[in-house]
XYZ file of C-alpha atoms in Angstrom:
463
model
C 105.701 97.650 115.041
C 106.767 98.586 118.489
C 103.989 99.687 120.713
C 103.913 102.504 123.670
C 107.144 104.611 122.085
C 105.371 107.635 121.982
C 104.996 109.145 125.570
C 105.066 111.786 128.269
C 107.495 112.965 130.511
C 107.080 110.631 134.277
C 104.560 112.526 136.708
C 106.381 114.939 138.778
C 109.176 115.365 136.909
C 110.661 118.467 137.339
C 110.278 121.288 134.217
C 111.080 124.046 132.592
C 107.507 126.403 131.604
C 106.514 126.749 127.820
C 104.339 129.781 127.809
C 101.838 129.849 125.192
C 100.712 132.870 124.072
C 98.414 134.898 121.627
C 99.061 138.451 119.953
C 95.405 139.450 122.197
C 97.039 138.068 125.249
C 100.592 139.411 124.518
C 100.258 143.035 126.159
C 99.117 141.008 130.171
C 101.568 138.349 129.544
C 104.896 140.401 129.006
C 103.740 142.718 132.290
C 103.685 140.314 134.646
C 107.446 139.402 133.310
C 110.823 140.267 134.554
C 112.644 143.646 132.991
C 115.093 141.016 131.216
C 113.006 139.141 129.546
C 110.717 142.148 128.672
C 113.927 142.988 127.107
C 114.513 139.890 125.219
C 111.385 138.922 123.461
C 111.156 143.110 122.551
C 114.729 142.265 120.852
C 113.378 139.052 119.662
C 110.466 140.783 118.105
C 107.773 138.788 119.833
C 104.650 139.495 119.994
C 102.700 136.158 120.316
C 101.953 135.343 116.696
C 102.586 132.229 115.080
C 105.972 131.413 114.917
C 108.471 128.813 116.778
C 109.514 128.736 120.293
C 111.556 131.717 121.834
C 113.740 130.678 124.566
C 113.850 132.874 127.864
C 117.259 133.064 129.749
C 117.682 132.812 133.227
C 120.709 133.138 136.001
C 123.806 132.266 135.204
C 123.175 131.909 131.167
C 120.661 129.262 132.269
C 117.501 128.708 130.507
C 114.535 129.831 132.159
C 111.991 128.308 130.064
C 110.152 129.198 126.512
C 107.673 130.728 124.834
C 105.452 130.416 121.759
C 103.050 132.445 120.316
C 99.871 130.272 118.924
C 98.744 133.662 116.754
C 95.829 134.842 116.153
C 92.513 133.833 115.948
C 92.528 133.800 112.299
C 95.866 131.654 112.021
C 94.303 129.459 115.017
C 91.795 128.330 113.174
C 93.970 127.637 110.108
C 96.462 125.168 111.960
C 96.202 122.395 113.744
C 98.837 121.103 116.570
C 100.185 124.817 116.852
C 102.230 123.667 120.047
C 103.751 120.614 117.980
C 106.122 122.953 116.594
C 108.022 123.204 119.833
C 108.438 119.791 120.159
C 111.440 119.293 117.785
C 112.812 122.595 118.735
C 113.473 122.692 122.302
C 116.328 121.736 124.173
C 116.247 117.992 125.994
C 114.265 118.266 129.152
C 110.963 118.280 130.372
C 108.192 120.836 129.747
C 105.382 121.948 130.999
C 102.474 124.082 129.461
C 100.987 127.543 130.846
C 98.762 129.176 129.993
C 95.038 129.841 129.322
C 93.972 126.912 127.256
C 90.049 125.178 126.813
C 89.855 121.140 127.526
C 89.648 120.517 124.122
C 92.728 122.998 123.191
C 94.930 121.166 125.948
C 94.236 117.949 124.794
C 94.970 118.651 121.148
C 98.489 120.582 122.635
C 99.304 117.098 124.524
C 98.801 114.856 121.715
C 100.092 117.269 119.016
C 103.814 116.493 121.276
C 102.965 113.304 121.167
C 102.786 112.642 118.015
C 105.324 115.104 116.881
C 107.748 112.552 118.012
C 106.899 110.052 115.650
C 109.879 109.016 112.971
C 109.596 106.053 110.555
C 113.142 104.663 111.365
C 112.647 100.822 109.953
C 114.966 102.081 107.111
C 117.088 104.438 108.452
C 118.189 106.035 111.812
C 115.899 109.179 112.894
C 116.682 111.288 115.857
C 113.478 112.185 118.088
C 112.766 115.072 119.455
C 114.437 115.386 123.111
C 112.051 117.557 125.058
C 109.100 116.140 126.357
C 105.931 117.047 127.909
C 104.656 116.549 131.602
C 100.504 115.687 130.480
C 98.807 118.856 131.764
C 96.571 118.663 134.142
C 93.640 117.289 133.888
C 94.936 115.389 131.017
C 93.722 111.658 130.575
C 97.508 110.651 129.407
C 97.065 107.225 129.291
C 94.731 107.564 126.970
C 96.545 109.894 124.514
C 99.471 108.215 124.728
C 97.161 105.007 123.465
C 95.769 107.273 120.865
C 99.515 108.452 119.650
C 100.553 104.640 119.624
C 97.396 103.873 117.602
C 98.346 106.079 115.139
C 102.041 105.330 114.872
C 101.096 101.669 114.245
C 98.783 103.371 111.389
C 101.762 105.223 110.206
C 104.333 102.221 110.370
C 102.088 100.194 108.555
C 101.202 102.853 105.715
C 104.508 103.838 105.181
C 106.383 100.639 104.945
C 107.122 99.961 100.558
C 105.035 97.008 99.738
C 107.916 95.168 99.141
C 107.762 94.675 102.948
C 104.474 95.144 103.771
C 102.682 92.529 101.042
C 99.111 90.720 102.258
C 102.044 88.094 104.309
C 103.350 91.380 106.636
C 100.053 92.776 107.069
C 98.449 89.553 108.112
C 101.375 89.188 110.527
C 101.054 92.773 111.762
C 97.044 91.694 112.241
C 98.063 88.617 114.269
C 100.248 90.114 116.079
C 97.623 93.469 116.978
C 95.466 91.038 117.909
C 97.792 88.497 119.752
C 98.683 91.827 122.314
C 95.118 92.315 123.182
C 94.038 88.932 123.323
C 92.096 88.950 120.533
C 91.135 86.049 118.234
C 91.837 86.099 114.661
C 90.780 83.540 111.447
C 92.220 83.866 107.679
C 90.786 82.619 104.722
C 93.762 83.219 101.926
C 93.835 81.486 98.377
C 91.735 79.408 96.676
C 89.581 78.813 100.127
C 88.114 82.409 99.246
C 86.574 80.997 96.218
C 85.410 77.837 98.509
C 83.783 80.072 101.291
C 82.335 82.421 98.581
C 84.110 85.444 98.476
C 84.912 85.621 94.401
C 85.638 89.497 94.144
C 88.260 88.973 96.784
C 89.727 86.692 95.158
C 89.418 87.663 91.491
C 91.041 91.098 92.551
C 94.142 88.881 94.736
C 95.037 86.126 92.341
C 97.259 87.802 89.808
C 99.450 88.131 92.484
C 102.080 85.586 93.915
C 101.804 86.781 97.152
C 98.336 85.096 97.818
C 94.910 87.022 98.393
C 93.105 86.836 101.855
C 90.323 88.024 104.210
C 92.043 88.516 107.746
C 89.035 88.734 110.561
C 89.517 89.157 113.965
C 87.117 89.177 117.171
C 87.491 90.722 120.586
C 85.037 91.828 123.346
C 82.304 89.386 125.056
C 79.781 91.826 125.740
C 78.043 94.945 124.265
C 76.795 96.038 121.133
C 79.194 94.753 118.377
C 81.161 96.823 115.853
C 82.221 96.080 112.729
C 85.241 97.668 111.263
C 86.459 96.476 107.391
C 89.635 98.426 105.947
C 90.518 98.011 102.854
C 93.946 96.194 102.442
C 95.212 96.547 98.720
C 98.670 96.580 99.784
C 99.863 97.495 96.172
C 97.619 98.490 93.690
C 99.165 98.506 90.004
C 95.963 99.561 88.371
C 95.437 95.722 86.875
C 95.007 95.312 83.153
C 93.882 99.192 83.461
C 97.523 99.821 84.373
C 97.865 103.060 86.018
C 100.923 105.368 84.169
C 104.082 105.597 86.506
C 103.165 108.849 88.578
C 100.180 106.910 89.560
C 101.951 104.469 91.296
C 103.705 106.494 93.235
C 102.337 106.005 96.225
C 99.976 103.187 96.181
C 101.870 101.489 98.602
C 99.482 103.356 100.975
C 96.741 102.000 99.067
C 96.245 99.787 102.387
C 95.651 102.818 104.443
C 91.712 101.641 105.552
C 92.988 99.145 106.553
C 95.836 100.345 108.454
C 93.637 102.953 109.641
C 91.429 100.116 111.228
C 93.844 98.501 112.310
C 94.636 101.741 114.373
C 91.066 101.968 115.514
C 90.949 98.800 116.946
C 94.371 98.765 118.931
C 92.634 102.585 120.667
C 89.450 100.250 121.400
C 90.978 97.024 122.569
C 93.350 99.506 124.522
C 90.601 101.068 126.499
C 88.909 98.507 127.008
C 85.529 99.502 125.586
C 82.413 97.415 126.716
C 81.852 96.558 123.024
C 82.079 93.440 120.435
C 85.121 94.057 117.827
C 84.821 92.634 114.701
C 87.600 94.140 112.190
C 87.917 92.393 108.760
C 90.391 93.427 106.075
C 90.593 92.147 102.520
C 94.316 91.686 101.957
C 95.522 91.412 98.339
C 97.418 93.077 95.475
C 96.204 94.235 92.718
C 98.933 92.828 90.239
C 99.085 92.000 86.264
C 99.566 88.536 85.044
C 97.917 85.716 82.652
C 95.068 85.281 85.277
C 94.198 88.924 86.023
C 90.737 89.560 86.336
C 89.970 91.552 83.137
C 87.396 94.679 81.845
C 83.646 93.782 81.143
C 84.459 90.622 83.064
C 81.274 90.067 85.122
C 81.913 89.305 88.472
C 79.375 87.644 91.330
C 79.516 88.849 94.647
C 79.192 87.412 98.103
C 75.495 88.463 98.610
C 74.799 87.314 94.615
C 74.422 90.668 93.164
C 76.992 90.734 89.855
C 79.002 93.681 88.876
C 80.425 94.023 85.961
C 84.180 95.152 86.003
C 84.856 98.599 84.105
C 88.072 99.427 85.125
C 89.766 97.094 86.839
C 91.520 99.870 88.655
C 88.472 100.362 90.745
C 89.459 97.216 92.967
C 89.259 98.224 95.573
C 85.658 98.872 96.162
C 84.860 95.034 95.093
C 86.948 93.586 98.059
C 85.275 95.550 100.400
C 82.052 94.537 98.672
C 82.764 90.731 99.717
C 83.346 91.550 103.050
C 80.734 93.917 103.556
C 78.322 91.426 102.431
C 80.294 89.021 105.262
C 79.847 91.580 107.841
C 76.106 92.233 107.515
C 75.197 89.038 107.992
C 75.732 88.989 111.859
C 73.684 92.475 111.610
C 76.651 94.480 113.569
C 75.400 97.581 115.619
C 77.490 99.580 113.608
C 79.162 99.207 110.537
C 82.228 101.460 109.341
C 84.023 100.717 106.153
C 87.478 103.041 105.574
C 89.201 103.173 102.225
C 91.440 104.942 100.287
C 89.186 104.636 97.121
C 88.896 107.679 95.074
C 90.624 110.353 93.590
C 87.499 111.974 93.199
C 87.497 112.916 97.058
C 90.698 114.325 96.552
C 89.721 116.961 93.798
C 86.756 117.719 95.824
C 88.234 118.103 99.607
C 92.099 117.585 99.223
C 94.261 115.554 101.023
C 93.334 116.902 104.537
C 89.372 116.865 104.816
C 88.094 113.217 104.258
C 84.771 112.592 103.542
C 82.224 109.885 105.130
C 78.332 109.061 103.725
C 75.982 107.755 106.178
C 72.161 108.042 106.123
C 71.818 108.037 110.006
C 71.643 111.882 110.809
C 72.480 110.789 114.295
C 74.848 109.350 113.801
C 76.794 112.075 111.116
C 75.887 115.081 113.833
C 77.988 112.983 116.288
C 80.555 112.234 113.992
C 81.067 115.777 112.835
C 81.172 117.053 116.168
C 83.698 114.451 117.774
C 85.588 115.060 114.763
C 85.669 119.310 115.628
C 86.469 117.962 119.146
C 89.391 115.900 118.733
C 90.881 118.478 115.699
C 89.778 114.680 113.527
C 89.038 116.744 110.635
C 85.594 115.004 108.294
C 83.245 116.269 105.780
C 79.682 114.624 105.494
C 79.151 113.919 101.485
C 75.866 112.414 100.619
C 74.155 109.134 99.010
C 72.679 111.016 96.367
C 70.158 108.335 95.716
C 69.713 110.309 92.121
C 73.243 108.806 91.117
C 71.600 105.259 91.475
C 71.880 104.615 87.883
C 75.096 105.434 87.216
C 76.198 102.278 89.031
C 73.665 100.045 87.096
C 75.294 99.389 83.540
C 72.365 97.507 82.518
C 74.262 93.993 81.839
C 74.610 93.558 85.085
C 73.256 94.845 88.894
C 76.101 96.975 89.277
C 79.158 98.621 87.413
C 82.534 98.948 89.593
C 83.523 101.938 87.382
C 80.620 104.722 85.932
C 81.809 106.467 82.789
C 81.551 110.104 82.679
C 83.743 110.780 85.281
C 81.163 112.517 87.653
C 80.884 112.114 91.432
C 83.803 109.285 91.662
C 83.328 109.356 95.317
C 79.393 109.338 95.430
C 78.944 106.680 92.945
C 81.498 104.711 95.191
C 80.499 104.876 98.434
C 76.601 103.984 96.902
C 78.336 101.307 95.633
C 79.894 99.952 98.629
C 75.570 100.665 100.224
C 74.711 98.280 97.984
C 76.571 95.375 100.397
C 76.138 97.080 103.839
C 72.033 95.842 103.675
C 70.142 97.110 106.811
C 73.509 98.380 108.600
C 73.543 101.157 110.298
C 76.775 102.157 108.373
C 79.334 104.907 107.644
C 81.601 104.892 104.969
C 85.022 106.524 104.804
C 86.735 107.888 101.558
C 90.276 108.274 103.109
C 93.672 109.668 101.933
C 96.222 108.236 104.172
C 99.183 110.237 102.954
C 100.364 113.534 104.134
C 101.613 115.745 101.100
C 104.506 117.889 102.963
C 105.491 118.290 106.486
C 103.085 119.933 108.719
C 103.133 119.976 112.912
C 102.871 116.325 114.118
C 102.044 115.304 110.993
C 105.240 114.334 109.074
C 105.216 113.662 105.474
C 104.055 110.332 104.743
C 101.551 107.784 106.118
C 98.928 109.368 108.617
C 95.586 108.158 109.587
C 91.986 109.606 109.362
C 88.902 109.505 110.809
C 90.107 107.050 113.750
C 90.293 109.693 116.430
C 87.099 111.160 115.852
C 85.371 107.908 115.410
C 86.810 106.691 118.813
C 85.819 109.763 120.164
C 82.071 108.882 119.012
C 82.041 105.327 119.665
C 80.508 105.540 122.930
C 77.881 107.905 122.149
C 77.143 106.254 118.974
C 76.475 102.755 120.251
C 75.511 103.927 123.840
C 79.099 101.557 125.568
């Protein structure tokens, strides 16, 4: 997982101009142009909506630069990473943007590029995009380009088959995130989770050859401190509740909290934020044999509440319980939990709106409006404290899976409240996968929710 490969043109380099342009702004632009390339883009038919870069000749059959037309305001607020498109399309060299753009807008341009030249190449050769972008000014580069990284690590990670990426690979890729930022890291795999108390960690892992685990790592000497726990099922076959084939599909990404973490943390270790890091990850798989932990088995928790197991296919919501109840006991400044746990936030939002439950209103009106900010896309969903019963099944304090099939996600993430004590906490109901190609956002593994939580972190734990 190679780090820095996503980055901008060197400072001063010479470049060609990518005009960016609206259908309101069209009319001024194409005025203050040459008669030849008022000519051109009138025989190209542009007029500034969306569409993909025009190229603009020059002397001697030279090109002069480009343009692209963002659309209108409608379409602008239907895309994200409009400029993206241009990335893959234009001819080696640098670029440079021009034109009218906000803070905000300019930032989202730079990283869109960015990020547009990811490709997951372990398997196969991919050929990047060779334009590239001089940061605009007034542009903190350094730190987009550590954003971009971030979230090509989260990528990498989500997208390798877990035939490569088992709870082995992603404990090495967590040794090694935290051996390049000097971090410090423990694991407690195998039967040593049952010795040090984490059962529901272990009950979920030890069908599985490939040996269940809690990886925790620690960075930062000073400031408040900051929990982060992904969850790491790094194959999830459903367990004795075996999911049907199409199911399956694509639950090699069904490590993406903690991949998504992971992510987080590099962007905070990477800045260097005045904070205390803690980021644990349950790492198992969720796999059928003799020993698999089985329906109506009642299971005891970390913190000693017991849960009876309704579908064992709702997994992962009991690792995270263990280490929840581990986190909370050093009463972290902030607690965030990210998961891909439910289909249930799928059918609600769809794969491009997570949503996250908090009870701090401070804390979700900062979320929500980093999240605007940074183009971070988040919903706020509630703990409907009404649903409290649907999680109690009467045989025991909880039940991993309600019947009825109502609010999947809410019943979850009041679950998951149940271990996060006094916390304050935010939980994240996550995809992880991109459905079809989109600008800078390839099909495949993405991350959610880190961006705009980075964004917050300072305001939310005053750094």
């Amino acid at each position: 997982m190679a780090e820095n490969r996503l980055s901008f043109a060197p400072a001063g380099t010479p470049a060609r101009p990518l005009f960016l342009v609206t259908p309101e702004g069209f009319a001024e632009f194409l005025a203050r142009q040459p008669e030849g390339v008022q000519a051109w883009l009138s025989a190209q038919n542009f007029t500034g909506g969306s569409g993909d870069p025009v190229l603009l000749p020059g002397e001697g059959g030279q090109i002069s630069g480009a343009v692209l037309g963002l659309g209108d305001a409608r379409s602008r607020a239907r895309s994200r990473f409009a400029v993206a498109r241009a990335a893959a399309r234009l001819p080696e060299g640098a670029w440079r943007l021009e034109g009218e753009l906000s803070a905000e807008a300019r930032d989202e341009a730079a990283l869109g590029w960015l990020l547009a030249g990811y490709r997951f190449d372990r398997y196969r050769s991919a050929k990047r995009p060779a334009a590239q972008l001089v940061a605009p000014e007034g542009t903190e580069a350094a730190r987009l380009e550590l954003i971009a990284n971030a979230e090509a690590l989260t990528r990498d990670l989500i997208n390798t088959p877990a035939s490569d990426m088992g709870p082995d690979e992603l404990e090495a890729a967590f040794r090694a995130l935290a051996f390049a930022h000097g971090a410090d890291v423990t694991v407690i795999r195998g039967d040593d989770l049952l010795a040090q108390n984490f059962p529901m960690i272990h009950a979920v892992g030890r069908a599985s050859p490939r040996a269940p685990r809690l990886l925790d790592l620690r960075w930062g000497a000073e400031g408040p401190q900051v929990t982060l726990v992904g969850k790491g099922v790094c194959f999830d076959t459903g367990g004795l509740d075996l999911k049907p084939s199409s199911g399956m599909l694509n639950m090699k990404k069904d490590m993406g909290g903690a991949a998504t973490v992971m992510g987080l943390a590099q962007m905070i270790m990477g800045a260097g934020l005045k904070i205390r890091l803690r980021v644990l990850v349950p790492a198992v798989e969720n796999a059928v044999s003799g020993n698999s932990f089985r329906p109506r088995d009642i299971l005891t928790a970390r913190n000693g509440l017991t849960v009876e197991v309704n579908n064992t296919d709702a997994e992962g919501r009991l690792v995270l319980a263990d280490a929840l109840a581990l986190a909370v006991e050093e009463s972290p400044d902030l607690l965030i939990s990210m998961a891909t746990l439910t289909g249930a936030a799928r059918v609600a939002l769809g794969p491009d709106l997570p949503p996250f439950y908090t009870d701090c209103a401070d804390l979700a009106a900062t979320l929500s409006a980093a999240a605007q900010k940074v183009r971070d896309p988040l919903w706020q969903m509630p703990f409907w404290d009404a649903y409290e019963p649907m999680i109690e099944p009467g045989i025991a304090d909880l039940d991993n899976a309600p019947s009825g099939g109502m609010a999947g996600s809410i019943t979850a993430a009041l679950f998951l409240r149940r271990f996060a004590g006094e916390a304050r906490y935010a939980h994240f109901d996550i995809f992880c996968h991109q459905p079809s190609d989109a600008p800078a956002r390839p099909k495949g593994g993405i991350g959610q929710g880190a961006r705009a939580l980075f964004e917050a972190l300072p305001d939310l734990v005053k750094v």
